[in-house]
mmCIF file of C-alpha atoms in Angstrom:
data_model
loop_
_atom_site.group_PDB
_atom_site.id
_atom_site.type_symbol
_atom_site.label_atom_id
_atom_site.label_comp_id
_atom_site.label_asym_id
_atom_site.label_seq_id
_atom_site.Cartn_x
_atom_site.Cartn_y
_atom_site.Cartn_z
ATOM 1 C CA UNK A 1 -80.813 -71.667 -105.960
ATOM 2 C CA UNK A 2 -84.150 -73.688 -106.034
ATOM 3 C CA UNK A 3 -84.797 -72.438 -109.677
ATOM 4 C CA UNK A 4 -81.310 -73.566 -110.818
ATOM 5 C CA UNK A 5 -81.937 -76.938 -109.258
ATOM 6 C CA UNK A 6 -85.304 -77.240 -110.987
ATOM 7 C CA UNK A 7 -83.485 -76.377 -114.249
ATOM 8 C CA UNK A 8 -81.270 -79.405 -113.677
ATOM 9 C CA UNK A 9 -78.130 -77.896 -112.199
ATOM 10 C CA UNK A 10 -76.316 -79.138 -109.303
ATOM 11 C CA UNK A 11 -75.682 -76.132 -107.115
ATOM 12 C CA UNK A 12 -72.803 -75.872 -104.606
ATOM 13 C CA UNK A 13 -72.820 -72.861 -102.235
ATOM 14 C CA UNK A 14 -69.773 -73.101 -99.814
ATOM 15 C CA UNK A 15 -68.760 -70.744 -97.008
ATOM 16 C CA UNK A 16 -65.341 -69.634 -98.327
ATOM 17 C CA UNK A 17 -62.250 -69.597 -96.131
ATOM 18 C CA UNK A 18 -63.181 -67.166 -93.139
ATOM 19 C CA UNK A 19 -66.896 -66.992 -93.651
ATOM 20 C CA UNK A 20 -69.894 -68.720 -91.940
ATOM 21 C CA UNK A 21 -68.916 -72.099 -90.478
ATOM 22 C CA UNK A 22 -65.624 -72.497 -92.375
ATOM 23 C CA UNK A 23 -62.247 -72.302 -90.607
ATOM 24 C CA UNK A 24 -60.826 -68.931 -90.054
ATOM 25 C CA UNK A 25 -57.018 -69.155 -90.354
ATOM 26 C CA UNK A 26 -54.672 -66.240 -89.774
ATOM 27 C CA UNK A 27 -53.598 -65.996 -93.435
ATOM 28 C CA UNK A 28 -54.424 -67.075 -96.836
ATOM 29 C CA UNK A 29 -56.994 -64.659 -97.676
ATOM 30 C CA UNK A 30 -55.713 -63.689 -101.243
ATOM 31 C CA UNK A 31 -58.280 -64.647 -103.730
ATOM 32 C CA UNK A 32 -55.673 -66.997 -105.515
ATOM 33 C CA UNK A 33 -55.334 -69.211 -102.403
ATOM 34 C CA UNK A 34 -59.105 -69.071 -101.698
ATOM 35 C CA UNK A 35 -59.706 -70.204 -105.214
ATOM 36 C CA UNK A 36 -57.670 -73.336 -104.504
ATOM 37 C CA UNK A 37 -59.769 -73.912 -101.482
ATOM 38 C CA UNK A 38 -62.823 -74.088 -103.712
ATOM 39 C CA UNK A 39 -61.216 -76.003 -106.468
ATOM 40 C CA UNK A 40 -60.252 -78.768 -103.971
ATOM 41 C CA UNK A 41 -63.656 -78.851 -102.504
ATOM 42 C CA UNK A 42 -65.471 -79.076 -105.716
ATOM 43 C CA UNK A 43 -63.138 -81.671 -107.508
ATOM 44 C CA UNK A 44 -61.712 -83.625 -104.782
ATOM 45 C CA UNK A 45 -63.944 -83.539 -101.881
ATOM 46 C CA UNK A 46 -67.321 -83.553 -103.760
ATOM 47 C CA UNK A 47 -66.009 -85.517 -106.795
ATOM 48 C CA UNK A 48 -67.507 -83.169 -109.479
ATOM 49 C CA UNK A 49 -66.077 -83.871 -112.877
ATOM 50 C CA UNK A 50 -65.886 -81.417 -115.813
ATOM 51 C CA UNK A 51 -66.128 -77.656 -115.912
ATOM 52 C CA UNK A 52 -68.411 -75.615 -113.824
ATOM 53 C CA UNK A 53 -70.335 -72.296 -113.835
ATOM 54 C CA UNK A 54 -68.929 -69.798 -111.330
ATOM 55 C CA UNK A 55 -71.337 -67.280 -109.832
ATOM 56 C CA UNK A 56 -70.145 -64.691 -107.263
ATOM 57 C CA UNK A 57 -71.828 -61.855 -105.455
ATOM 58 C CA UNK A 58 -70.052 -58.965 -103.751
ATOM 59 C CA UNK A 59 -66.756 -60.246 -102.185
ATOM 60 C CA UNK A 60 -67.357 -63.565 -103.943
ATOM 61 C CA UNK A 61 -67.404 -61.972 -107.254
ATOM 62 C CA UNK A 62 -63.808 -61.245 -106.632
ATOM 63 C CA UNK A 63 -63.233 -64.790 -105.531
ATOM 64 C CA UNK A 64 -65.153 -66.074 -108.580
ATOM 65 C CA UNK A 65 -62.886 -63.852 -110.859
ATOM 66 C CA UNK A 66 -59.808 -65.253 -109.378
ATOM 67 C CA UNK A 67 -61.128 -68.940 -109.778
ATOM 68 C CA UNK A 68 -61.920 -68.250 -113.513
ATOM 69 C CA UNK A 69 -58.365 -66.960 -114.038
ATOM 70 C CA UNK A 70 -56.506 -69.627 -112.209
ATOM 71 C CA UNK A 71 -58.528 -72.612 -113.421
ATOM 72 C CA UNK A 72 -59.566 -71.592 -116.938
ATOM 73 C CA UNK A 73 -59.959 -75.030 -118.274
ATOM 74 C CA UNK A 74 -62.292 -75.886 -115.461
ATOM 75 C CA UNK A 75 -64.811 -73.037 -115.916
ATOM 76 C CA UNK A 76 -67.552 -72.864 -118.440
ATOM 77 C CA UNK A 77 -68.880 -69.469 -117.523
ATOM 78 C CA UNK A 78 -68.453 -66.639 -114.948
ATOM 79 C CA UNK A 79 -71.031 -64.404 -113.438
ATOM 80 C CA UNK A 80 -70.214 -61.508 -111.156
ATOM 81 C CA UNK A 81 -72.344 -59.071 -109.356
ATOM 82 C CA UNK A 82 -72.053 -56.049 -107.177
ATOM 83 C CA UNK A 83 -68.437 -55.560 -106.836
ATOM 84 C CA UNK A 84 -65.408 -54.102 -108.441
ATOM 85 C CA UNK A 85 -62.883 -56.693 -109.681
ATOM 86 C CA UNK A 86 -59.272 -56.378 -108.520
ATOM 87 C CA UNK A 87 -57.042 -55.841 -111.309
ATOM 88 C CA UNK A 88 -59.632 -53.539 -113.430
ATOM 89 C CA UNK A 89 -59.520 -49.840 -113.861
ATOM 90 C CA UNK A 90 -62.847 -49.618 -112.132
ATOM 91 C CA UNK A 91 -61.440 -51.244 -109.075
ATOM 92 C CA UNK A 92 -58.867 -48.640 -108.878
ATOM 93 C CA UNK A 93 -61.407 -45.872 -109.053
ATOM 94 C CA UNK A 94 -63.905 -47.417 -106.769
ATOM 95 C CA UNK A 95 -61.704 -48.255 -103.971
ATOM 96 C CA UNK A 96 -60.859 -44.469 -103.258
ATOM 97 C CA UNK A 97 -64.428 -43.356 -103.603
ATOM 98 C CA UNK A 98 -66.031 -41.799 -100.439
ATOM 99 C CA UNK A 99 -68.873 -44.288 -100.531
ATOM 100 C CA UNK A 100 -66.173 -46.994 -100.269
ATOM 101 C CA UNK A 101 -64.735 -46.024 -96.949
ATOM 102 C CA UNK A 102 -64.871 -49.519 -95.530
ATOM 103 C CA UNK A 103 -62.251 -50.729 -98.096
ATOM 104 C CA UNK A 104 -59.631 -48.716 -96.260
ATOM 105 C CA UNK A 105 -61.156 -49.316 -92.853
ATOM 106 C CA UNK A 106 -61.166 -53.031 -93.208
ATOM 107 C CA UNK A 107 -57.676 -53.081 -94.643
ATOM 108 C CA UNK A 108 -56.502 -52.167 -91.161
ATOM 109 C CA UNK A 109 -57.772 -55.169 -89.243
ATOM 110 C CA UNK A 110 -56.476 -54.341 -85.770
ATOM 111 C CA UNK A 111 -58.238 -51.022 -85.768
ATOM 112 C CA UNK A 112 -61.411 -52.412 -87.471
ATOM 113 C CA UNK A 113 -61.772 -55.426 -85.188
ATOM 114 C CA UNK A 114 -61.194 -53.250 -82.026
ATOM 115 C CA UNK A 115 -63.847 -50.669 -82.945
ATOM 116 C CA UNK A 116 -66.479 -53.184 -84.137
ATOM 117 C CA UNK A 117 -66.111 -55.847 -81.204
ATOM 118 C CA UNK A 118 -69.380 -56.231 -79.539
ATOM 119 C CA UNK A 119 -71.134 -54.024 -82.094
ATOM 120 C CA UNK A 120 -71.067 -56.469 -85.047
ATOM 121 C CA UNK A 121 -74.782 -56.607 -85.424
ATOM 122 C CA UNK A 122 -75.402 -52.936 -85.489
ATOM 123 C CA UNK A 123 -72.370 -52.581 -87.837
ATOM 124 C CA UNK A 124 -73.528 -54.887 -90.460
ATOM 125 C CA UNK A 125 -77.126 -53.627 -90.183
ATOM 126 C CA UNK A 126 -75.784 -50.133 -91.216
ATOM 127 C CA UNK A 127 -74.667 -51.640 -94.665
ATOM 128 C CA UNK A 128 -78.155 -53.120 -95.191
ATOM 129 C CA UNK A 129 -79.824 -49.952 -94.329
ATOM 130 C CA UNK A 130 -77.712 -47.742 -96.499
ATOM 131 C CA UNK A 131 -77.202 -49.948 -99.635
ATOM 132 C CA UNK A 132 -80.508 -51.944 -99.997
ATOM 133 C CA UNK A 133 -82.761 -50.550 -102.742
ATOM 134 C CA UNK A 134 -85.693 -52.376 -101.210
ATOM 135 C CA UNK A 135 -85.796 -51.649 -97.428
ATOM 136 C CA UNK A 136 -87.620 -54.801 -96.355
ATOM 137 C CA UNK A 137 -85.413 -57.071 -98.510
ATOM 138 C CA UNK A 138 -83.381 -57.998 -95.517
ATOM 139 C CA UNK A 139 -85.460 -59.456 -92.814
ATOM 140 C CA UNK A 140 -84.789 -59.688 -88.987
ATOM 141 C CA UNK A 141 -84.219 -63.396 -89.378
ATOM 142 C CA UNK A 142 -81.700 -62.635 -92.171
ATOM 143 C CA UNK A 143 -79.877 -60.061 -89.849
ATOM 144 C CA UNK A 144 -80.010 -62.747 -87.098
ATOM 145 C CA UNK A 145 -78.133 -65.198 -89.322
ATOM 146 C CA UNK A 146 -75.472 -62.640 -90.365
ATOM 147 C CA UNK A 147 -74.946 -61.364 -86.771
ATOM 148 C CA UNK A 148 -74.345 -64.769 -85.361
ATOM 149 C CA UNK A 149 -71.786 -65.372 -88.241
ATOM 150 C CA UNK A 150 -69.857 -62.253 -87.459
ATOM 151 C CA UNK A 151 -70.040 -62.485 -83.826
ATOM 152 C CA UNK A 152 -68.009 -65.806 -84.046
ATOM 153 C CA UNK A 153 -64.438 -65.602 -82.873
ATOM 154 C CA UNK A 154 -62.189 -64.548 -85.691
ATOM 155 C CA UNK A 155 -65.003 -63.749 -88.039
ATOM 156 C CA UNK A 156 -64.529 -59.936 -88.212
ATOM 157 C CA UNK A 157 -60.693 -60.271 -88.600
ATOM 158 C CA UNK A 158 -61.204 -62.948 -91.609
ATOM 159 C CA UNK A 159 -63.352 -60.289 -93.205
ATOM 160 C CA UNK A 160 -60.803 -57.597 -92.811
ATOM 161 C CA UNK A 161 -57.918 -59.748 -94.047
ATOM 162 C CA UNK A 162 -60.091 -60.375 -97.320
ATOM 163 C CA UNK A 163 -60.044 -56.593 -97.756
ATOM 164 C CA UNK A 164 -56.277 -56.243 -96.906
ATOM 165 C CA UNK A 165 -55.451 -58.606 -99.544
ATOM 166 C CA UNK A 166 -57.323 -56.807 -102.378
ATOM 167 C CA UNK A 167 -54.417 -54.752 -103.767
ATOM 168 C CA UNK A 168 -52.336 -57.954 -103.686
ATOM 169 C CA UNK A 169 -55.185 -59.682 -105.656
ATOM 170 C CA UNK A 170 -55.080 -56.924 -108.175
ATOM 171 C CA UNK A 171 -51.439 -57.513 -108.885
ATOM 172 C CA UNK A 172 -51.931 -61.268 -109.229
ATOM 173 C CA UNK A 173 -54.967 -60.753 -111.554
ATOM 174 C CA UNK A 174 -52.970 -58.202 -113.854
ATOM 175 C CA UNK A 175 -49.993 -60.585 -113.989
ATOM 176 C CA UNK A 176 -52.140 -63.432 -115.111
ATOM 177 C CA UNK A 177 -54.050 -61.575 -117.727
ATOM 178 C CA UNK A 178 -50.683 -60.190 -118.988
ATOM 179 C CA UNK A 179 -49.288 -63.688 -119.214
ATOM 180 C CA UNK A 180 -52.460 -65.605 -120.457
ATOM 181 C CA UNK A 181 -54.675 -62.980 -121.813
ATOM 182 C CA UNK A 182 -58.300 -62.194 -121.086
ATOM 183 C CA UNK A 183 -60.911 -64.906 -120.155
ATOM 184 C CA UNK A 184 -62.496 -66.478 -123.178
ATOM 185 C CA UNK A 185 -65.401 -68.084 -121.476
ATOM 186 C CA UNK A 186 -68.722 -66.249 -121.427
ATOM 187 C CA UNK A 187 -68.926 -63.604 -118.732
ATOM 188 C CA UNK A 188 -72.029 -61.875 -117.281
ATOM 189 C CA UNK A 189 -71.693 -58.891 -115.006
ATOM 190 C CA UNK A 190 -75.154 -57.422 -114.215
ATOM 191 C CA UNK A 191 -75.642 -54.310 -112.583
ATOM 192 C CA UNK A 192 -78.252 -51.519 -112.025
ATOM 193 C CA UNK A 193 -78.877 -48.995 -114.708
ATOM 194 C CA UNK A 194 -76.798 -45.846 -114.498
ATOM 195 C CA UNK A 195 -74.094 -47.621 -112.327
ATOM 196 C CA UNK A 196 -70.578 -47.090 -113.468
ATOM 197 C CA UNK A 197 -69.931 -50.909 -113.621
ATOM 198 C CA UNK A 198 -72.303 -51.194 -116.528
ATOM 199 C CA UNK A 199 -70.137 -48.991 -118.448
ATOM 200 C CA UNK A 200 -66.825 -50.585 -117.496
ATOM 201 C CA UNK A 201 -67.789 -54.087 -118.685
ATOM 202 C CA UNK A 202 -68.680 -52.938 -122.347
ATOM 203 C CA UNK A 203 -66.279 -54.786 -124.571
ATOM 204 C CA UNK A 204 -65.410 -57.374 -121.951
ATOM 205 C CA UNK A 205 -68.741 -59.191 -121.537
ATOM 206 C CA UNK A 206 -71.937 -58.912 -123.576
ATOM 207 C CA UNK A 207 -75.141 -58.443 -121.674
ATOM 208 C CA UNK A 208 -78.122 -60.229 -123.024
ATOM 209 C CA UNK A 209 -81.050 -57.949 -123.847
ATOM 210 C CA UNK A 210 -84.025 -58.155 -121.533
ATOM 211 C CA UNK A 211 -86.822 -60.490 -122.545
ATOM 212 C CA UNK A 212 -89.249 -57.829 -121.542
ATOM 213 C CA UNK A 213 -89.365 -54.144 -120.486
ATOM 214 C CA UNK A 214 -90.242 -55.408 -116.989
ATOM 215 C CA UNK A 215 -87.089 -57.225 -116.640
ATOM 216 C CA UNK A 216 -85.024 -54.084 -116.519
ATOM 217 C CA UNK A 217 -87.348 -51.066 -116.254
ATOM 218 C CA UNK A 218 -89.494 -49.690 -113.371
ATOM 219 C CA UNK A 219 -93.093 -50.885 -113.571
ATOM 220 C CA UNK A 220 -95.761 -48.191 -114.072
ATOM 221 C CA UNK A 221 -98.285 -47.452 -111.290
ATOM 222 C CA UNK A 222 -101.859 -46.047 -111.639
ATOM 223 C CA UNK A 223 -102.614 -42.603 -113.312
ATOM 224 C CA UNK A 224 -101.684 -41.096 -116.680
ATOM 225 C CA UNK A 225 -98.297 -42.444 -117.785
ATOM 226 C CA UNK A 226 -95.428 -40.397 -118.992
ATOM 227 C CA UNK A 227 -92.258 -41.456 -120.641
ATOM 228 C CA UNK A 228 -89.069 -41.307 -118.463
ATOM 229 C CA UNK A 229 -85.431 -41.616 -119.563
ATOM 230 C CA UNK A 230 -83.552 -44.878 -118.795
ATOM 231 C CA UNK A 231 -79.933 -45.893 -119.075
ATOM 232 C CA UNK A 232 -80.630 -49.464 -120.223
ATOM 233 C CA UNK A 233 -80.270 -49.676 -124.154
ATOM 234 C CA UNK A 234 -83.527 -50.805 -125.681
ATOM 235 C CA UNK A 235 -85.456 -50.412 -122.321
ATOM 236 C CA UNK A 236 -88.737 -48.561 -122.643
ATOM 237 C CA UNK A 237 -90.537 -47.767 -119.348
ATOM 238 C CA UNK A 238 -93.371 -45.703 -118.108
ATOM 239 C CA UNK A 239 -94.002 -43.907 -114.967
ATOM 240 C CA UNK A 240 -96.767 -41.576 -113.638
ATOM 241 C CA UNK A 241 -97.229 -38.083 -112.343
ATOM 242 C CA UNK A 242 -96.935 -38.357 -108.513
ATOM 243 C CA UNK A 243 -94.596 -41.390 -108.869
ATOM 244 C CA UNK A 244 -90.747 -41.440 -108.595
ATOM 245 C CA UNK A 245 -88.557 -43.213 -111.153
ATOM 246 C CA UNK A 246 -88.836 -46.398 -109.041
ATOM 247 C CA UNK A 247 -92.483 -46.783 -109.426
ATOM 248 C CA UNK A 248 -93.197 -45.882 -105.935
ATOM 249 C CA UNK A 249 -95.948 -43.303 -105.209
ATOM 250 C CA UNK A 250 -94.895 -40.095 -103.619
ATOM 251 C CA UNK A 251 -96.512 -38.883 -100.436
ATOM 252 C CA UNK A 252 -96.883 -35.162 -100.016
ATOM 253 C CA UNK A 253 -94.295 -33.371 -97.795
ATOM 254 C CA UNK A 254 -96.172 -32.867 -94.525
ATOM 255 C CA UNK A 255 -95.994 -29.814 -92.258
ATOM 256 C CA UNK A 256 -94.370 -26.929 -94.231
ATOM 257 C CA UNK A 257 -97.180 -26.046 -96.561
ATOM 258 C CA UNK A 258 -99.761 -25.987 -93.824
ATOM 259 C CA UNK A 259 -97.538 -24.325 -91.335
ATOM 260 C CA UNK A 260 -97.164 -27.489 -89.191
ATOM 261 C CA UNK A 261 -94.208 -28.549 -87.633
ATOM 262 C CA UNK A 262 -92.616 -31.638 -89.449
ATOM 263 C CA UNK A 263 -90.847 -34.483 -87.537
ATOM 264 C CA UNK A 264 -87.666 -35.072 -89.465
ATOM 265 C CA UNK A 265 -87.614 -38.725 -88.330
ATOM 266 C CA UNK A 266 -91.076 -39.685 -89.506
ATOM 267 C CA UNK A 267 -91.192 -41.951 -92.439
ATOM 268 C CA UNK A 268 -94.114 -39.971 -94.061
ATOM 269 C CA UNK A 269 -91.919 -36.707 -93.861
ATOM 270 C CA UNK A 270 -90.199 -37.387 -97.167
ATOM 271 C CA UNK A 271 -91.835 -37.723 -100.690
ATOM 272 C CA UNK A 272 -89.645 -40.737 -101.133
ATOM 273 C CA UNK A 273 -90.539 -42.662 -97.922
ATOM 274 C CA UNK A 274 -93.808 -44.496 -99.354
ATOM 275 C CA UNK A 275 -93.038 -47.862 -98.063
ATOM 276 C CA UNK A 276 -93.522 -49.106 -94.447
ATOM 277 C CA UNK A 277 -89.995 -49.261 -92.713
ATOM 278 C CA UNK A 278 -89.144 -52.311 -90.719
ATOM 279 C CA UNK A 279 -88.134 -51.084 -87.134
ATOM 280 C CA UNK A 280 -84.362 -51.370 -86.141
ATOM 281 C CA UNK A 281 -82.660 -50.977 -82.898
ATOM 282 C CA UNK A 282 -81.111 -47.585 -84.079
ATOM 283 C CA UNK A 283 -84.477 -46.335 -85.474
ATOM 284 C CA UNK A 284 -86.075 -46.138 -88.854
ATOM 285 C CA UNK A 285 -84.304 -47.646 -91.845
ATOM 286 C CA UNK A 286 -83.413 -44.889 -94.326
ATOM 287 C CA UNK A 287 -84.470 -45.764 -97.802
ATOM 288 C CA UNK A 288 -81.872 -44.784 -100.394
ATOM 289 C CA UNK A 289 -82.812 -41.173 -101.817
ATOM 290 C CA UNK A 290 -84.745 -40.320 -98.672
ATOM 291 C CA UNK A 291 -83.797 -36.995 -96.966
ATOM 292 C CA UNK A 292 -85.799 -37.379 -93.832
ATOM 293 C CA UNK A 293 -82.695 -38.092 -91.731
#
């Protein structure tokens, strides 16, 4: 956000309906209604004139998509990140994947709220532990902010209502596209290499090529470089023997070769656990790809 401000943009980052310090009504969590909330905030309350660039991350990507569909003349560009968009084929595939178990779980608010009550901090921390590529990207201070937000009365139910409306959102989006066609504004949908979302946006949005290999590719470490394959077109990257594809030096697996006992909960027990792990109440944070748990 500071970089965008320095570039001359006015940046508005609201807590949408049900999130953060915003009100948490019992209903109205379909993205079409939530888009109307933001439209009124931007143009009536803040008095911003002219079209805006909409950027959404995770659930806010779904909201940003609805905003761009409903207020086509008020949007100059759309950027979505890290979420399947309701109404697309990828959304239908993604919502039934085993790794997307929380879609169905949250779609039953009474059950989800009852089972997570009093455990909100632990619950949201599990998502950070399981899904973050960089284990120390989310700090203890960050966890404190999110924990306070989801421990507030009505916050978890509001989150669940957002998920419960997703299939309804998909119907609204498909109907709007059938009636008015696809978006004509520039759309950027960045995703990690080898992720399915990169393939599904082909033909819908054009991804700009990286300005340098370091933008999209792993950076080499020390040693004798070797070429490794990459899923990003035009991306040339190098790695080293003794390093994994993420550019992190592997540690030797302790114990088994020397006949020693190996502690399965030690961060140094796995060849992928090369970074220091921040402590969490439930133990070490598992780095994606690590088999030490």
